[in-house]
PDB file of C-alpha atoms in Angstrom:
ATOM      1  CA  UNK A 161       3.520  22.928 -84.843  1.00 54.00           C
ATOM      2  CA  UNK A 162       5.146  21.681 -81.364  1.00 63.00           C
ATOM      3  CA  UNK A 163       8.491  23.639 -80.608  1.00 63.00           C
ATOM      4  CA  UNK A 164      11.151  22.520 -78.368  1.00 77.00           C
ATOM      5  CA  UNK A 165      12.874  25.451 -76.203  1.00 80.00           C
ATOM      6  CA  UNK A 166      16.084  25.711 -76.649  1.00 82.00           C
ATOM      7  CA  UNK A 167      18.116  24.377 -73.990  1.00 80.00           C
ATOM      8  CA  UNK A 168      21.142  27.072 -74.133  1.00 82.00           C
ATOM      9  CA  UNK A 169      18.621  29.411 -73.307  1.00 84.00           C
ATOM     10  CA  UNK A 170      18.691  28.378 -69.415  1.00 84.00           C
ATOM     11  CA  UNK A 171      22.366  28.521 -69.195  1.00 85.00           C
ATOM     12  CA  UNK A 172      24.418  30.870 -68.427  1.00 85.00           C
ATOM     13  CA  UNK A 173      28.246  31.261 -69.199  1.00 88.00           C
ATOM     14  CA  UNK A 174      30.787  31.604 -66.558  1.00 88.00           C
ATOM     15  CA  UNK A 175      34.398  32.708 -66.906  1.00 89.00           C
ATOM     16  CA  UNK A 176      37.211  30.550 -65.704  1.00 90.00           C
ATOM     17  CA  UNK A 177      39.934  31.940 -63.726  1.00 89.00           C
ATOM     18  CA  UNK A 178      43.637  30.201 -63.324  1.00 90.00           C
ATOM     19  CA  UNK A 179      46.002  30.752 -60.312  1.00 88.00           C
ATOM     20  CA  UNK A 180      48.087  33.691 -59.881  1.00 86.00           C
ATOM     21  CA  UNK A 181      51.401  31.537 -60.713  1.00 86.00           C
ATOM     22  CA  UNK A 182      50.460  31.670 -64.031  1.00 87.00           C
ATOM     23  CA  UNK A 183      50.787  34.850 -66.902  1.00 88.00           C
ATOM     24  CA  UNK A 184      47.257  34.518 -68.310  1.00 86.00           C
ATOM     25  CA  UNK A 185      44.690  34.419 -65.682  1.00 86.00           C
ATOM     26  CA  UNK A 186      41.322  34.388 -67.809  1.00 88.00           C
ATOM     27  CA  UNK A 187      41.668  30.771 -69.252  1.00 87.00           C
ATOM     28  CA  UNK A 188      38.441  30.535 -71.181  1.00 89.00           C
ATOM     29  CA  UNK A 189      34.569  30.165 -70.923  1.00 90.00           C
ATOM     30  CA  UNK A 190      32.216  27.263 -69.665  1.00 90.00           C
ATOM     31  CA  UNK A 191      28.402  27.040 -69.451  1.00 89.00           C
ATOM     32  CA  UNK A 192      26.204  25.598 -66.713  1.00 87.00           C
ATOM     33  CA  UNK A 193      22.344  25.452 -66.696  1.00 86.00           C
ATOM     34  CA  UNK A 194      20.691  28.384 -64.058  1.00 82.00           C
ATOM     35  CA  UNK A 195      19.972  27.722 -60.818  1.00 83.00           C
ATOM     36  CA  UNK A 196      16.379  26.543 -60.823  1.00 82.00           C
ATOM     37  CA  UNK A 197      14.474  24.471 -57.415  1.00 81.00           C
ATOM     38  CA  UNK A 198      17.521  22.629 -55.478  1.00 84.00           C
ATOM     39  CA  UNK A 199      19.305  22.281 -58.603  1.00 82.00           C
ATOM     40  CA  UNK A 200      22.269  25.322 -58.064  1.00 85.00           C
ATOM     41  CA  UNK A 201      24.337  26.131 -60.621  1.00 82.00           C
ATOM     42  CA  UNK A 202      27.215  26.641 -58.573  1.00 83.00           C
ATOM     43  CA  UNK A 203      27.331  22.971 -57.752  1.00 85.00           C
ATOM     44  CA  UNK A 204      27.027  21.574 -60.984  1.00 85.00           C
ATOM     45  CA  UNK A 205      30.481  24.127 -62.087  1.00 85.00           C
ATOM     46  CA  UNK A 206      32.361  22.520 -58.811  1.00 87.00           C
ATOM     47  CA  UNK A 207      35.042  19.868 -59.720  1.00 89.00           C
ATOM     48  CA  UNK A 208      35.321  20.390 -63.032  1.00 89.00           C
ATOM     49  CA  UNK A 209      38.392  19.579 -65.083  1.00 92.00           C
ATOM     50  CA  UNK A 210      39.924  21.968 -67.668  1.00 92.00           C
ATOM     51  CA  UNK A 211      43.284  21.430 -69.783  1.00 92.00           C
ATOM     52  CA  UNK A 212      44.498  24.197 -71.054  1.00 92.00           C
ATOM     53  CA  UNK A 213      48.183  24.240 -72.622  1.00 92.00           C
ATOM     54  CA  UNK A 214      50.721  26.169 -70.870  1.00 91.00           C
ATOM     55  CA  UNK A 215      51.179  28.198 -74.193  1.00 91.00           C
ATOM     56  CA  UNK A 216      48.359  29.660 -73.636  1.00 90.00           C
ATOM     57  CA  UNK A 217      48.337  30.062 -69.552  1.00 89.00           C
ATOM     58  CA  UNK A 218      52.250  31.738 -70.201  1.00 88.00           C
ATOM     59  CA  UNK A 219      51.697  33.792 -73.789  1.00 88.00           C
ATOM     60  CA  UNK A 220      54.693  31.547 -74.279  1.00 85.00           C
ATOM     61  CA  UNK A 221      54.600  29.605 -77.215  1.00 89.00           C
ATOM     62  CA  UNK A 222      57.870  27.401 -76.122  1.00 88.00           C
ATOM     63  CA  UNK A 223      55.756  26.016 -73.863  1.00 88.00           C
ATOM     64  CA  UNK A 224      52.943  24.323 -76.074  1.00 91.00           C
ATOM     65  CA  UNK A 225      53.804  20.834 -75.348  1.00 92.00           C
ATOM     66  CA  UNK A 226      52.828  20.850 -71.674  1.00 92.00           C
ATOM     67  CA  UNK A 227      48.992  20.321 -70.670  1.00 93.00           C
ATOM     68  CA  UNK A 228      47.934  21.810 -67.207  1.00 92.00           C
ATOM     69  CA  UNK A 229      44.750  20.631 -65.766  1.00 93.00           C
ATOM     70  CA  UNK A 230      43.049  22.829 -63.259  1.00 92.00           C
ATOM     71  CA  UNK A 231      40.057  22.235 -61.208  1.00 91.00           C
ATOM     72  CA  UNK A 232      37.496  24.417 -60.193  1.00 90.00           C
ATOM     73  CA  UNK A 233      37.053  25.124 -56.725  1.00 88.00           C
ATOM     74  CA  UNK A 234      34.931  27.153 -56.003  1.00 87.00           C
ATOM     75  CA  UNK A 235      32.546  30.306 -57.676  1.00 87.00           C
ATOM     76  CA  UNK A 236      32.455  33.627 -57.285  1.00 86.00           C
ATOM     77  CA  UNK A 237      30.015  35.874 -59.111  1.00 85.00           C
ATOM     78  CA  UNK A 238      30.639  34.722 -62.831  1.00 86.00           C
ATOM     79  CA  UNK A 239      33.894  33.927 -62.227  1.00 88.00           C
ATOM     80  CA  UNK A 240      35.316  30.255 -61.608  1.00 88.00           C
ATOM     81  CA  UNK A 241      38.193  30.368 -59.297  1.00 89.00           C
ATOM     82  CA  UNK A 242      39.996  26.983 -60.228  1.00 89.00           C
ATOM     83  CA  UNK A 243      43.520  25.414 -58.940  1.00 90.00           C
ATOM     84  CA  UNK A 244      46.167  23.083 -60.085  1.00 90.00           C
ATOM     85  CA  UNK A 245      45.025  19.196 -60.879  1.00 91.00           C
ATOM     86  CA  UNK A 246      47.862  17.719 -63.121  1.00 92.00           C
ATOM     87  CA  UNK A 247      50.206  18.099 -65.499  1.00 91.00           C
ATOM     88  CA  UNK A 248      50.580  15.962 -68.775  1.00 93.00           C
ATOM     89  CA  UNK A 249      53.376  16.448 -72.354  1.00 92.00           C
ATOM     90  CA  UNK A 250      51.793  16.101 -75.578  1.00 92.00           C
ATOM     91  CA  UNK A 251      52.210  12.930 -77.125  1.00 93.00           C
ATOM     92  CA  UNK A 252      53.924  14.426 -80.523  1.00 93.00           C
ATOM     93  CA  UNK A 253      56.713  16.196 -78.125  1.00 91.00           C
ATOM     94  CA  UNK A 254      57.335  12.392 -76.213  1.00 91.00           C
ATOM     95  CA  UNK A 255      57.143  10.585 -79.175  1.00 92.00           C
ATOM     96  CA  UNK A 256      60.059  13.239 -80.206  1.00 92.00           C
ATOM     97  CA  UNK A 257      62.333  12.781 -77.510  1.00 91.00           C
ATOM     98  CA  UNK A 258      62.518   8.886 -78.198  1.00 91.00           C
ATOM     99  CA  UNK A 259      65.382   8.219 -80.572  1.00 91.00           C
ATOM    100  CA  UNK A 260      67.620   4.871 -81.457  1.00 91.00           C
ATOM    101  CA  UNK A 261      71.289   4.568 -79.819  1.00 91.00           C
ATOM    102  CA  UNK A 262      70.670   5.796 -76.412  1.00 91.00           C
ATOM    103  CA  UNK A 263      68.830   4.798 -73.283  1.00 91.00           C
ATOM    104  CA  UNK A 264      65.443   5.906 -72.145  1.00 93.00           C
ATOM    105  CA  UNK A 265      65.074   6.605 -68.115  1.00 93.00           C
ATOM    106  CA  UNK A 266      61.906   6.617 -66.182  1.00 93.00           C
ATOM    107  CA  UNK A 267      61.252   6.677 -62.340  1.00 93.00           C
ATOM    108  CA  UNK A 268      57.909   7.292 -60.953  1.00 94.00           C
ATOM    109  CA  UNK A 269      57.371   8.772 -56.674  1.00 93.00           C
ATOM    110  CA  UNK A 270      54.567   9.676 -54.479  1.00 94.00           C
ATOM    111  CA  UNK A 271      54.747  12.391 -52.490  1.00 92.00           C
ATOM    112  CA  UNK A 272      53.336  14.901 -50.111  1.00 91.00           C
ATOM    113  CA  UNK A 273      53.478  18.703 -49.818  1.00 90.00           C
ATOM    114  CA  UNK A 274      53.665  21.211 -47.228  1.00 89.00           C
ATOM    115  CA  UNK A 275      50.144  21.392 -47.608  1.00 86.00           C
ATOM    116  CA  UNK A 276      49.173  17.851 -47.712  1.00 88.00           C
ATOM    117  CA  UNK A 277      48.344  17.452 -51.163  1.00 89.00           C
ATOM    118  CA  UNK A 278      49.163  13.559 -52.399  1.00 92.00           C
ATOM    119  CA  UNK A 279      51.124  13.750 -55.745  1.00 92.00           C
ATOM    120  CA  UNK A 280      52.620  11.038 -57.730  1.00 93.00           C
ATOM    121  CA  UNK A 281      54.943  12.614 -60.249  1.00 92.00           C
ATOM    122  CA  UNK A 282      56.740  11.036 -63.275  1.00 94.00           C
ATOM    123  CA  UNK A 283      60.497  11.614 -64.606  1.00 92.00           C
ATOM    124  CA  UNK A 284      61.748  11.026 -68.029  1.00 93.00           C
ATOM    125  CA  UNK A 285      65.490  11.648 -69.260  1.00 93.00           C
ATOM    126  CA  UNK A 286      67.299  10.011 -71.674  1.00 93.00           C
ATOM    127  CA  UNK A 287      71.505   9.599 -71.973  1.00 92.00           C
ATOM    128  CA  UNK A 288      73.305  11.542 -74.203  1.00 91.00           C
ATOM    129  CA  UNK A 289      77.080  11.022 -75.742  1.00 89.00           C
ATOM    130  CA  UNK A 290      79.541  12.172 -74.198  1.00 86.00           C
ATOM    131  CA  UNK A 291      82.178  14.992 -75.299  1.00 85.00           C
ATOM    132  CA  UNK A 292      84.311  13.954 -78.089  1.00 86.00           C
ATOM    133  CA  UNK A 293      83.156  10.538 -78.348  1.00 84.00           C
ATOM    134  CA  UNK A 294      83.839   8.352 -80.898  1.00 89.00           C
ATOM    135  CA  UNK A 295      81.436   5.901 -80.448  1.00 90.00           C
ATOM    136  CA  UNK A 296      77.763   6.171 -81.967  1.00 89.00           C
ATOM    137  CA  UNK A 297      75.693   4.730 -79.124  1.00 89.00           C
ATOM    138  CA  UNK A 298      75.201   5.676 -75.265  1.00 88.00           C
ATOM    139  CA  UNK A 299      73.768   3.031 -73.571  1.00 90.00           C
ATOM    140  CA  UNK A 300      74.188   3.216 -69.930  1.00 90.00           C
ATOM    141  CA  UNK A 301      74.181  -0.134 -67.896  1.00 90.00           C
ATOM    142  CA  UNK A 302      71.772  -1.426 -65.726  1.00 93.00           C
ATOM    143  CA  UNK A 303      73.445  -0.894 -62.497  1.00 93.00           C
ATOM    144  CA  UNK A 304      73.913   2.720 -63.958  1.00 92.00           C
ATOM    145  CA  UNK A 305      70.409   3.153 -64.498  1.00 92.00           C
ATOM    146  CA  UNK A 306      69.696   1.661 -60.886  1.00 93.00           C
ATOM    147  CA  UNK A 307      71.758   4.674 -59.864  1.00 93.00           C
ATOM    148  CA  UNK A 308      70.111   7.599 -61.869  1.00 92.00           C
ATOM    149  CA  UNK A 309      66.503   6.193 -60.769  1.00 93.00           C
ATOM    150  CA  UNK A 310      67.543   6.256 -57.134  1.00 93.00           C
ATOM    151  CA  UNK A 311      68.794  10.335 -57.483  1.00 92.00           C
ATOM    152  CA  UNK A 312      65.264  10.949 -59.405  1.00 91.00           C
ATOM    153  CA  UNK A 313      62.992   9.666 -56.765  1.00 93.00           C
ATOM    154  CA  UNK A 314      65.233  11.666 -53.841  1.00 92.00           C
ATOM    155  CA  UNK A 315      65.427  14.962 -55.805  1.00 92.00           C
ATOM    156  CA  UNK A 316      61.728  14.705 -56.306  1.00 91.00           C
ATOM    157  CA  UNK A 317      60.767  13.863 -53.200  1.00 93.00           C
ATOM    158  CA  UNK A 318      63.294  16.435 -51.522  1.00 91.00           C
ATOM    159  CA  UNK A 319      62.040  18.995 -54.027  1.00 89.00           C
ATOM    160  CA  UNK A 320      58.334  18.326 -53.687  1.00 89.00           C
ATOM    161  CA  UNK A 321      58.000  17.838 -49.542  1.00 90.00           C
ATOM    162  CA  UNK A 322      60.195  20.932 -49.110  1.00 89.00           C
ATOM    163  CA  UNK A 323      57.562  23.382 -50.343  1.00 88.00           C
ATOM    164  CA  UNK A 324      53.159  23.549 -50.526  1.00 88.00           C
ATOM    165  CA  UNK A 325      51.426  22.962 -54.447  1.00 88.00           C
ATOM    166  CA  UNK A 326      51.569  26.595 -55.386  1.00 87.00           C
ATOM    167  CA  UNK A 327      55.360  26.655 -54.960  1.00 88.00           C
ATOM    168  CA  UNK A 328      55.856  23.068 -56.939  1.00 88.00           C
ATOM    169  CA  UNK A 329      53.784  24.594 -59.580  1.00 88.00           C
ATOM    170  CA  UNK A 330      56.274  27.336 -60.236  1.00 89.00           C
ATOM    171  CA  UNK A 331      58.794  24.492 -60.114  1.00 88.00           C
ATOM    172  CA  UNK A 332      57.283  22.495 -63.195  1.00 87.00           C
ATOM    173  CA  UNK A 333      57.072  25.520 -65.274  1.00 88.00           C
ATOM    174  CA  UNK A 334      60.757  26.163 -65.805  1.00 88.00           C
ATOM    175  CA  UNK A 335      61.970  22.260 -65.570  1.00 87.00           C
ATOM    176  CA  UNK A 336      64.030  23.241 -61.912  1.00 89.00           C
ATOM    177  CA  UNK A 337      63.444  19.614 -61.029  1.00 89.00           C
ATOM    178  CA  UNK A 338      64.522  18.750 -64.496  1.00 90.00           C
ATOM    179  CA  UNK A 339      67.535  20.587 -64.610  1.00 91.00           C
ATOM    180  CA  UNK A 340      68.694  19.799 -60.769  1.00 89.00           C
ATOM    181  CA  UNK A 341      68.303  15.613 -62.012  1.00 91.00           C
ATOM    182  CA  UNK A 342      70.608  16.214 -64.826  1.00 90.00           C
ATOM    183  CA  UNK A 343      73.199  17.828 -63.176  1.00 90.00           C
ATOM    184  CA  UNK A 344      73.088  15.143 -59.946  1.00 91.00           C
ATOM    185  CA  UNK A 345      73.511  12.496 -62.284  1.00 89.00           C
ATOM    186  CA  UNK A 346      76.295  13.622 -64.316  1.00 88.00           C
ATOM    187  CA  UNK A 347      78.973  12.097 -62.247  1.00 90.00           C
ATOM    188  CA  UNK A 348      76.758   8.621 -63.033  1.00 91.00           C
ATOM    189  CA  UNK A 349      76.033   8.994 -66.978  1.00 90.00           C
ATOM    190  CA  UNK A 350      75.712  12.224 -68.933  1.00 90.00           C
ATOM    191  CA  UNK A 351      71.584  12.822 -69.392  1.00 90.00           C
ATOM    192  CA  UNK A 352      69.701  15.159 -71.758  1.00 91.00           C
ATOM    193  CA  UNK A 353      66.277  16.157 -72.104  1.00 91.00           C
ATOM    194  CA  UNK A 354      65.224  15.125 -68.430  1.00 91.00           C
ATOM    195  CA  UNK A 355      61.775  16.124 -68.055  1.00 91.00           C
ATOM    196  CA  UNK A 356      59.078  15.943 -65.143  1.00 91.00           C
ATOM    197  CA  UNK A 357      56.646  14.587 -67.603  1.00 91.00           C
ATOM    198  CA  UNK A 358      53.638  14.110 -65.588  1.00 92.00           C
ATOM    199  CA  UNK A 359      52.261  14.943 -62.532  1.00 92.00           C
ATOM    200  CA  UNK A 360      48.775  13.305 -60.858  1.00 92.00           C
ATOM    201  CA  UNK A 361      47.110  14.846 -57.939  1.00 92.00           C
ATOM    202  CA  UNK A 362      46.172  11.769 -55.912  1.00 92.00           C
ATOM    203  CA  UNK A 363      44.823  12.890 -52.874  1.00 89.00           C
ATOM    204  CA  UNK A 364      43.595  16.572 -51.906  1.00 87.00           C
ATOM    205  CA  UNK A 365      43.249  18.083 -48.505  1.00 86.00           C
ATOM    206  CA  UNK A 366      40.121  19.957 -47.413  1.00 87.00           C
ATOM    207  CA  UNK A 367      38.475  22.747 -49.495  1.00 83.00           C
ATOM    208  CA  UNK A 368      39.981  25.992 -48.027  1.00 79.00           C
ATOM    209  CA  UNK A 369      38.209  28.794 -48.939  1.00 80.00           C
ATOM    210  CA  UNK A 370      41.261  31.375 -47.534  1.00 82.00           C
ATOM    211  CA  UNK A 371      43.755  28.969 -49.083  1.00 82.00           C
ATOM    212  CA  UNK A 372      42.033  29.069 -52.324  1.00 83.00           C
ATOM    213  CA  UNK A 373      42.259  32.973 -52.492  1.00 85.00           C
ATOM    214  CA  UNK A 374      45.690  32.987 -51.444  1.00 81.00           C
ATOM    215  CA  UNK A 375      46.368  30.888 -54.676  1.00 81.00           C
ATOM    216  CA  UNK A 376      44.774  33.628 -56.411  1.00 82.00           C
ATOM    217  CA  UNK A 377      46.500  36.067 -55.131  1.00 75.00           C
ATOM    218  CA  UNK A 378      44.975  40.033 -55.366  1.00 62.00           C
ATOM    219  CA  UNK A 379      41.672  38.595 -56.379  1.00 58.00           C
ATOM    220  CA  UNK A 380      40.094  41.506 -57.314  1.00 54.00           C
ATOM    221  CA  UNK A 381      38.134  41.282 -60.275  1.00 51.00           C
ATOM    222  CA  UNK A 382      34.322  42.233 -60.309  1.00 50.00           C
ATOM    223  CA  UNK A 383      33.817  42.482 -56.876  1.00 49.00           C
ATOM    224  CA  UNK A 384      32.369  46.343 -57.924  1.00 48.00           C
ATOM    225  CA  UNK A 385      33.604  49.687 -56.983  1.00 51.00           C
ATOM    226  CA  UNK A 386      33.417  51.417 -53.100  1.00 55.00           C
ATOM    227  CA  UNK A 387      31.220  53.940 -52.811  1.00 56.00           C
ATOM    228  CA  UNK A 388      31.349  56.493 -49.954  1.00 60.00           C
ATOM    229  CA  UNK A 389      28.278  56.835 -47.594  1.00 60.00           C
ATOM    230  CA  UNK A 390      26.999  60.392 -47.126  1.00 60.00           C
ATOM    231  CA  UNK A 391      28.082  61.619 -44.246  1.00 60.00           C
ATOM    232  CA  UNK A 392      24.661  62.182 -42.435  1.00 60.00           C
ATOM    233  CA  UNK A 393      23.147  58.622 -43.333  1.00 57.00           C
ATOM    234  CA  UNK A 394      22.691  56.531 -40.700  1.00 52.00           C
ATOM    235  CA  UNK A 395      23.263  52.734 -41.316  1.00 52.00           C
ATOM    236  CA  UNK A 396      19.539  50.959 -41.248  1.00 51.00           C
ATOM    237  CA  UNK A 397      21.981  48.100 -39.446  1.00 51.00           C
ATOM    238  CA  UNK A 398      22.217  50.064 -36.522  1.00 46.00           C
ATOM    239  CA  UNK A 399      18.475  51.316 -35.985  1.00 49.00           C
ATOM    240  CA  UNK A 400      17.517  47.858 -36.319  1.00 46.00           C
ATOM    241  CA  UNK A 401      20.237  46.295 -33.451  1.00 49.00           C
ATOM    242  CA  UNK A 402      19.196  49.371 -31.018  1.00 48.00           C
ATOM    243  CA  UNK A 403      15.424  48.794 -31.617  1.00 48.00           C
ATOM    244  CA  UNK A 404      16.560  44.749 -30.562  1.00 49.00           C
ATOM    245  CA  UNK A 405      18.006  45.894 -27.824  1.00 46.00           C
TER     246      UNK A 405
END
């Protein structure tokens, strides 16, 4: 009787690392077929996308409705060093924030970091009542709105130019940006639940190897343990450069 092979049989799985901003560095598992002629495994692992929840990547539950994408950059050994590719909200936590009697405000900016990575990032935030108000709804009016879209696009831009990806990373996780747009825009209209709700990594610089690692910060995982040399053994490096010589 003919038998196929099984095809899991010439893979091998790989273990994918995040960046050192975040709590959880091991992020998961992914499998690639073994190096085999000018096929390398190494390449085929390159540029791919994961999305892991921030949950997860913080051992924060409070943080479940933000996706992070990371990308892998490069491997080492079995591990897959991978960096920061976008940032996404569920769709149950926006469809949550959207309510009747008040006015939903979005502004959308490209910008550059420190260390030229192109990122367009997208702000949502919504108007809220204000203290002791009588009235049920809290629309704000469209030159209003004008105003609040205007102080999103600088505070993002100031925010994101000011700083390289690994910083701005460690900006989305606690909503600074967020936070900063709601209290600029108070004098204009009260806001609530202003969110950076998306962030796309348009354009990347070149791959850095020493950048990478810096991202990762004291890589040090299975790179194997130093062993001392004997004192009376002579490295076979040496021998071999005098007999050059």
């Amino acid at each position: 009787m003919w038998c196929s092979v099984d095809p899991f049989s010439k893979k091998d799985w790989y273990d994918v690392k995040a960046p050192s901003t975040f709590n959880t560095r091991t992020v998961g598992k992914t499998l690639v077929t073994r190096t085999q002629g000018t096929k390398i495994a190494s390449e085929g692992l390159k540029h791919r996308v994961f999305e892991v929840s921030l949950a997860d990547l913080q051992n924060d539950e409070d943080q479940a409705y933000r996706k992070i994408k990371l990308r892998a950059e490069d491997v080492q050994g079995r591990n897959v060093l991978t960096n920061f590719w976008g940032m996404d909200f569920t769709t149950d936590k926006l469809r949550s924030l959207v309510r009747k009697w008040q006015t939903l405000i979005e502004a959308h900016v490209d910008v550059k970091t420190t260390d030229n990575y192109g990122l367009r990032m997208f702000c949502i935030g919504f108007t809220k009542r204000r203290p002791n108000q009588v009235k049920r709804t809290c629309y704000a009016q469209t030159s209003q709105i004008r105003q609040i879209r205007r102080k999103m696009r600088e505070i993002m831009v100031r925010e994101a130019a000011s700083c390289d990806l690994k910083e701005l990373v460690a900006k989305f996780i606690p909503e600074v940006i967020g936070k900063e747009i709601e209290k600029a825009t108070s004098s204009i209209y009260p806001l609530q639940n202003v969110f950076i709700r998306k962030v796309k990594i348009l354009k990347a610089p070149k791959f850095d190897l020493g950048k990478l690692m810096e991202v990762h910060g004291d890589y040090s995982e299975d790179v194997g343990v130093k062993v001392d040399r004997p004192v009376d053994e002579v490295p076979a490096e040496v021998e071999t450069e005098l007999v050059g010589a």
